[in-house]
PDB file of C-alpha atoms in Angstrom:
ATOM      1  CA  MET A  27      40.476 -28.673  70.143  1.00 50.00           C
ATOM      2  CA  VAL A  28      41.241 -27.873  73.891  1.00 59.00           C
ATOM      3  CA  TYR A  29      40.503 -30.701  76.959  1.00 61.00           C
ATOM      4  CA  TRP A  30      37.202 -29.136  77.395  1.00 72.00           C
ATOM      5  CA  ASP A  31      35.347 -29.499  74.076  1.00 82.00           C
ATOM      6  CA  GLY A  32      33.902 -32.903  74.273  1.00 89.00           C
ATOM      7  CA  SER A  33      34.077 -36.097  72.801  1.00 91.00           C
ATOM      8  CA  LEU A  34      31.372 -36.010  70.495  1.00 94.00           C
ATOM      9  CA  PRO A  35      31.401 -35.066  66.875  1.00 94.00           C
ATOM     10  CA  LEU A  36      30.667 -31.035  67.169  1.00 95.00           C
ATOM     11  CA  GLU A  37      26.728 -32.062  65.602  1.00 95.00           C
ATOM     12  CA  GLN A  38      26.094 -34.207  68.189  1.00 96.00           C
ATOM     13  CA  ARG A  39      26.769 -32.153  71.057  1.00 96.00           C
ATOM     14  CA  GLN A  40      24.472 -29.904  72.977  1.00 97.00           C
ATOM     15  CA  SER A  41      23.848 -26.945  71.250  1.00 98.00           C
ATOM     16  CA  ILE A  42      24.841 -23.478  72.537  1.00 98.00           C
ATOM     17  CA  GLN A  43      21.401 -22.521  73.243  1.00 98.00           C
ATOM     18  CA  ALA A  44      20.308 -25.535  74.998  1.00 98.00           C
ATOM     19  CA  PHE A  45      23.214 -25.388  77.061  1.00 98.00           C
ATOM     20  CA  GLN A  46      21.368 -21.905  77.894  1.00 98.00           C
ATOM     21  CA  ARG A  47      17.919 -23.165  78.002  1.00 98.00           C
ATOM     22  CA  ASP A  48      18.803 -26.112  80.201  1.00 98.00           C
ATOM     23  CA  GLU A  49      22.240 -25.765  81.792  1.00 98.00           C
ATOM     24  CA  GLU A  50      22.543 -22.500  83.466  1.00 98.00           C
ATOM     25  CA  PRO A  51      19.196 -22.586  85.291  1.00 98.00           C
ATOM     26  CA  LYS A  52      21.098 -25.681  87.487  1.00 98.00           C
ATOM     27  CA  ILE A  53      23.989 -23.168  87.215  1.00 98.00           C
ATOM     28  CA  LEU A  54      22.077 -20.090  89.017  1.00 97.00           C
ATOM     29  CA  GLU A  55      20.174 -22.751  91.345  1.00 98.00           C
ATOM     30  CA  PHE A  56      23.968 -24.021  92.575  1.00 98.00           C
ATOM     31  CA  ARG A  57      25.058 -20.578  92.655  1.00 97.00           C
ATOM     32  CA  ARG A  58      22.117 -19.084  94.424  1.00 96.00           C
ATOM     33  CA  ARG A  59      22.626 -22.358  97.399  1.00 97.00           C
ATOM     34  CA  LEU A  60      26.246 -21.710  97.361  1.00 98.00           C
ATOM     35  CA  ALA A  61      25.091 -17.999  98.588  1.00 96.00           C
ATOM     36  CA  GLU A  62      22.638 -20.039 101.030  1.00 96.00           C
ATOM     37  CA  ALA A  63      25.516 -22.087 103.015  1.00 97.00           C
ATOM     38  CA  GLY A  64      27.493 -18.994 102.567  1.00 96.00           C
ATOM     39  CA  GLY A  65      25.047 -16.910 105.040  1.00 94.00           C
ATOM     40  CA  GLY A  66      23.272 -15.763 102.401  1.00 91.00           C
ATOM     41  CA  GLY A  67      26.348 -13.279 100.969  1.00 87.00           C
ATOM     42  CA  ALA A  68      25.810 -11.519  97.735  1.00 90.00           C
ATOM     43  CA  TRP A  69      28.063 -12.798  94.723  1.00 94.00           C
ATOM     44  CA  GLU A  70      29.819  -9.959  93.112  1.00 94.00           C
ATOM     45  CA  ALA A  71      31.168  -9.295  89.318  1.00 93.00           C
ATOM     46  CA  ARG A  72      34.699 -10.380  88.953  1.00 91.00           C
ATOM     47  CA  ILE A  73      34.760  -9.461  85.370  1.00 85.00           C
ATOM     48  CA  PHE A  74      31.840  -8.423  83.108  1.00 84.00           C
ATOM     49  CA  GLY A  75      28.686 -10.800  82.107  1.00 90.00           C
ATOM     50  CA  SER A  76      28.855 -13.498  80.001  1.00 95.00           C
ATOM     51  CA  GLU A  77      29.812 -13.881  76.247  1.00 96.00           C
ATOM     52  CA  ILE A  78      29.166 -16.553  72.940  1.00 98.00           C
ATOM     53  CA  ASN A  79      32.308 -16.439  70.610  1.00 97.00           C
ATOM     54  CA  LYS A  80      31.741 -17.634  66.998  1.00 97.00           C
ATOM     55  CA  GLU A  81      34.662 -20.179  67.013  1.00 95.00           C
ATOM     56  CA  THR A  82      36.200 -23.073  64.206  1.00 94.00           C
ATOM     57  CA  ASP A  83      35.837 -26.240  65.252  1.00 90.00           C
ATOM     58  CA  HIS A  84      38.370 -28.622  63.318  1.00 88.00           C
ATOM     59  CA  SER A  85      37.836 -31.799  64.886  1.00 82.00           C
ATOM     60  CA  SER A  86      36.175 -33.820  62.236  1.00 79.00           C
ATOM     61  CA  GLY A  87      39.480 -32.481  59.876  1.00 85.00           C
ATOM     62  CA  ASP A  88      36.500 -29.738  58.157  1.00 89.00           C
ATOM     63  CA  GLU A  89      36.350 -26.207  59.598  1.00 93.00           C
ATOM     64  CA  GLN A  90      33.082 -26.477  60.947  1.00 94.00           C
ATOM     65  CA  PRO A  91      31.563 -22.847  63.336  1.00 96.00           C
ATOM     66  CA  ALA A  92      31.120 -22.964  66.201  1.00 96.00           C
ATOM     67  CA  TRP A  93      30.448 -21.122  69.373  1.00 97.00           C
ATOM     68  CA  GLU A  94      31.590 -21.358  73.069  1.00 97.00           C
ATOM     69  CA  LEU A  95      29.412 -19.597  75.757  1.00 97.00           C
ATOM     70  CA  VAL A  96      32.532 -18.325  78.819  1.00 97.00           C
ATOM     71  CA  GLY A  97      30.315 -17.287  81.621  1.00 96.00           C
ATOM     72  CA  GLN A  98      31.068 -14.688  84.273  1.00 95.00           C
ATOM     73  CA  VAL A  99      33.855 -14.940  86.966  1.00 96.00           C
ATOM     74  CA  VAL A 100      32.278 -14.334  90.150  1.00 97.00           C
ATOM     75  CA  ALA A 101      32.872 -13.663  93.870  1.00 97.00           C
ATOM     76  CA  GLY A 102      30.940 -14.856  97.336  1.00 97.00           C
ATOM     77  CA  PRO A 103      30.905 -15.514 100.379  1.00 97.00           C
ATOM     78  CA  TYR A 104      33.031 -18.521 101.655  1.00 98.00           C
ATOM     79  CA  VAL A 105      31.706 -21.768 101.571  1.00 98.00           C
ATOM     80  CA  PRO A 106      33.523 -24.701 103.337  1.00 98.00           C
ATOM     81  CA  VAL A 107      34.749 -27.432 100.330  1.00 98.00           C
ATOM     82  CA  PRO A 108      32.074 -30.748 101.566  1.00 98.00           C
ATOM     83  CA  GLU A 109      29.330 -28.021 101.136  1.00 98.00           C
ATOM     84  CA  VAL A 110      30.520 -26.519  97.822  1.00 98.00           C
ATOM     85  CA  GLU A 111      30.567 -31.072  96.898  1.00 98.00           C
ATOM     86  CA  LYS A 112      27.322 -31.710  98.320  1.00 98.00           C
ATOM     87  CA  ILE A 113      25.222 -28.618  96.529  1.00 98.00           C
ATOM     88  CA  GLY A 114      27.689 -29.383  93.512  1.00 98.00           C
ATOM     89  CA  ARG A 115      26.462 -33.355  93.634  1.00 97.00           C
ATOM     90  CA  GLU A 116      22.689 -32.255  93.739  1.00 97.00           C
ATOM     91  CA  LEU A 117      22.617 -30.067  90.666  1.00 98.00           C
ATOM     92  CA  LEU A 118      25.620 -30.644  88.546  1.00 98.00           C
ATOM     93  CA  SER A 119      25.709 -34.169  88.065  1.00 95.00           C
ATOM     94  CA  GLU A 120      24.247 -34.322  85.123  1.00 95.00           C
ATOM     95  CA  THR A 121      25.185 -31.253  83.209  1.00 95.00           C
ATOM     96  CA  TYR A 122      29.410 -31.749  84.849  1.00 96.00           C
ATOM     97  CA  PRO A 123      29.374 -35.835  85.410  1.00 95.00           C
ATOM     98  CA  GLU A 124      33.056 -35.422  85.856  1.00 96.00           C
ATOM     99  CA  TYR A 125      34.290 -34.007  89.501  1.00 97.00           C
ATOM    100  CA  GLN A 126      37.563 -33.707  90.533  1.00 97.00           C
ATOM    101  CA  LEU A 127      39.301 -32.538  93.612  1.00 97.00           C
ATOM    102  CA  GLY A 128      42.438 -30.385  93.288  1.00 95.00           C
ATOM    103  CA  SER A 129      44.567 -30.089  96.272  1.00 94.00           C
ATOM    104  CA  ASP A 130      44.627 -28.212  99.039  1.00 93.00           C
ATOM    105  CA  LYS A 131      47.229 -24.739  97.836  1.00 96.00           C
ATOM    106  CA  GLY A 132      47.926 -22.418 101.060  1.00 96.00           C
ATOM    107  CA  GLY A 133      44.156 -22.893 101.816  1.00 96.00           C
ATOM    108  CA  VAL A 134      43.013 -22.577  98.674  1.00 98.00           C
ATOM    109  CA  ARG A 135      41.393 -25.679  96.735  1.00 98.00           C
ATOM    110  CA  GLN A 136      39.653 -25.504  93.302  1.00 98.00           C
ATOM    111  CA  LEU A 137      37.441 -27.915  93.006  1.00 98.00           C
ATOM    112  CA  SER A 138      35.894 -28.867  89.414  1.00 97.00           C
ATOM    113  CA  TRP A 139      32.943 -30.449  87.602  1.00 98.00           C
ATOM    114  CA  SER A 140      33.459 -31.142  83.546  1.00 96.00           C
ATOM    115  CA  ASP A 141      31.836 -33.005  80.912  1.00 96.00           C
ATOM    116  CA  PRO A 142      34.342 -34.645  78.652  1.00 94.00           C
ATOM    117  CA  VAL A 143      31.322 -35.401  76.108  1.00 94.00           C
ATOM    118  CA  ASN A 144      29.585 -32.152  74.973  1.00 96.00           C
ATOM    119  CA  GLY A 145      32.474 -30.190  76.449  1.00 95.00           C
ATOM    120  CA  GLY A 146      33.227 -27.293  79.568  1.00 96.00           C
ATOM    121  CA  PHE A 147      33.827 -26.863  82.906  1.00 97.00           C
ATOM    122  CA  LEU A 148      32.634 -25.061  85.837  1.00 98.00           C
ATOM    123  CA  TYR A 149      34.922 -24.170  88.814  1.00 98.00           C
ATOM    124  CA  VAL A 150      35.156 -23.200  92.367  1.00 98.00           C
ATOM    125  CA  THR A 151      37.641 -21.976  93.623  1.00 98.00           C
ATOM    126  CA  VAL A 152      37.477 -21.950  97.692  1.00 98.00           C
ATOM    127  CA  HIS A 153      39.212 -19.483  99.792  1.00 98.00           C
ATOM    128  CA  GLU A 154      39.659 -21.164 103.164  1.00 97.00           C
ATOM    129  CA  GLY A 155      38.101 -18.797 105.584  1.00 96.00           C
ATOM    130  CA  LYS A 156      37.324 -15.705 103.423  1.00 97.00           C
ATOM    131  CA  ALA A 157      35.933 -16.471 100.043  1.00 97.00           C
ATOM    132  CA  THR A 158      34.316 -18.275  96.884  1.00 98.00           C
ATOM    133  CA  LEU A 159      35.368 -17.790  93.276  1.00 98.00           C
ATOM    134  CA  MET A 160      33.078 -19.445  90.721  1.00 98.00           C
ATOM    135  CA  ARG A 161      33.551 -20.046  86.572  1.00 97.00           C
ATOM    136  CA  TYR A 162      32.154 -21.888  84.134  1.00 97.00           C
ATOM    137  CA  GLN A 163      32.719 -22.186  80.120  1.00 97.00           C
ATOM    138  CA  THR A 164      31.514 -24.470  77.206  1.00 97.00           C
ATOM    139  CA  GLY A 165      33.387 -26.550  74.903  1.00 94.00           C
ATOM    140  CA  LEU A 166      32.423 -25.542  70.726  1.00 96.00           C
ATOM    141  CA  ARG A 167      28.816 -25.909  70.744  1.00 96.00           C
ATOM    142  CA  PRO A 168      26.832 -26.334  67.622  1.00 97.00           C
ATOM    143  CA  SER A 169      23.842 -23.641  66.608  1.00 98.00           C
ATOM    144  CA  ASP A 170      19.877 -25.698  66.948  1.00 98.00           C
ATOM    145  CA  GLY A 171      18.897 -22.100  64.950  1.00 97.00           C
ATOM    146  CA  THR A 172      16.732 -21.001  67.637  1.00 96.00           C
ATOM    147  CA  THR A 173      18.523 -17.443  67.570  1.00 97.00           C
ATOM    148  CA  ALA A 174      19.049 -15.765  64.000  1.00 96.00           C
ATOM    149  CA  ASN A 175      22.740 -14.926  65.197  1.00 97.00           C
ATOM    150  CA  PRO A 176      24.129 -17.724  67.287  1.00 97.00           C
ATOM    151  CA  ARG A 177      26.251 -15.226  70.048  1.00 97.00           C
ATOM    152  CA  ASP A 178      22.888 -14.380  70.898  1.00 97.00           C
ATOM    153  CA  PHE A 179      22.060 -14.935  74.181  1.00 97.00           C
ATOM    154  CA  ILE A 180      18.475 -16.884  73.677  1.00 97.00           C
ATOM    155  CA  PRO A 181      14.989 -15.296  74.307  1.00 96.00           C
ATOM    156  CA  GLY A 182      14.233 -15.331  78.353  1.00 95.00           C
ATOM    157  CA  ARG A 183      17.471 -16.670  79.165  1.00 96.00           C
ATOM    158  CA  VAL A 184      17.977 -17.232  83.292  1.00 95.00           C
ATOM    159  CA  ASP A 185      18.959 -13.186  84.969  1.00 93.00           C
ATOM    160  CA  ILE A 186      22.545 -15.430  85.522  1.00 93.00           C
ATOM    161  CA  ASP A 187      24.802 -11.976  85.031  1.00 94.00           C
ATOM    162  CA  ILE A 188      25.389 -10.059  87.439  1.00 92.00           C
ATOM    163  CA  PRO A 189      26.266  -5.842  87.109  1.00 88.00           C
ATOM    164  CA  GLU A 190      29.739  -4.766  87.652  1.00 78.00           C
ATOM    165  CA  LYS A 191      30.070  -2.497  90.222  1.00 73.00           C
TER     166      LYS A 191
END
């Protein structure tokens, strides 16, 4: 188990499908609002799209099948840290109740939102005056059975992945 897997027993955590239905639309809106705050610049893919990986959870002492959604890494326009924090408070507080601002490392700051109960995180890295990068990942999650294969994205999933150039 890693720190972002969550403190709840696996079967009590939000499912991998519910994360796609309920949380990814908020993440997409967060990204849209950051682009708007950055002057309307476009986001670009840094890696090919999101994926759901099959994992094994050992937190109960037994092996249980689990799934982890790894979101696409994207880069967008520069947005000042205070503005990223403001938009994050408005849109991410329910999904990721814990927030931490990393120290300034030569004009680069990482903002971290996390969910210690269900697991998962969203990182924003701000390169002062240059760019804003974003990535998110769930911790290990159960399946609620709404997709035959939990590695498949749900029907109607928000269009969150950006095509690679």
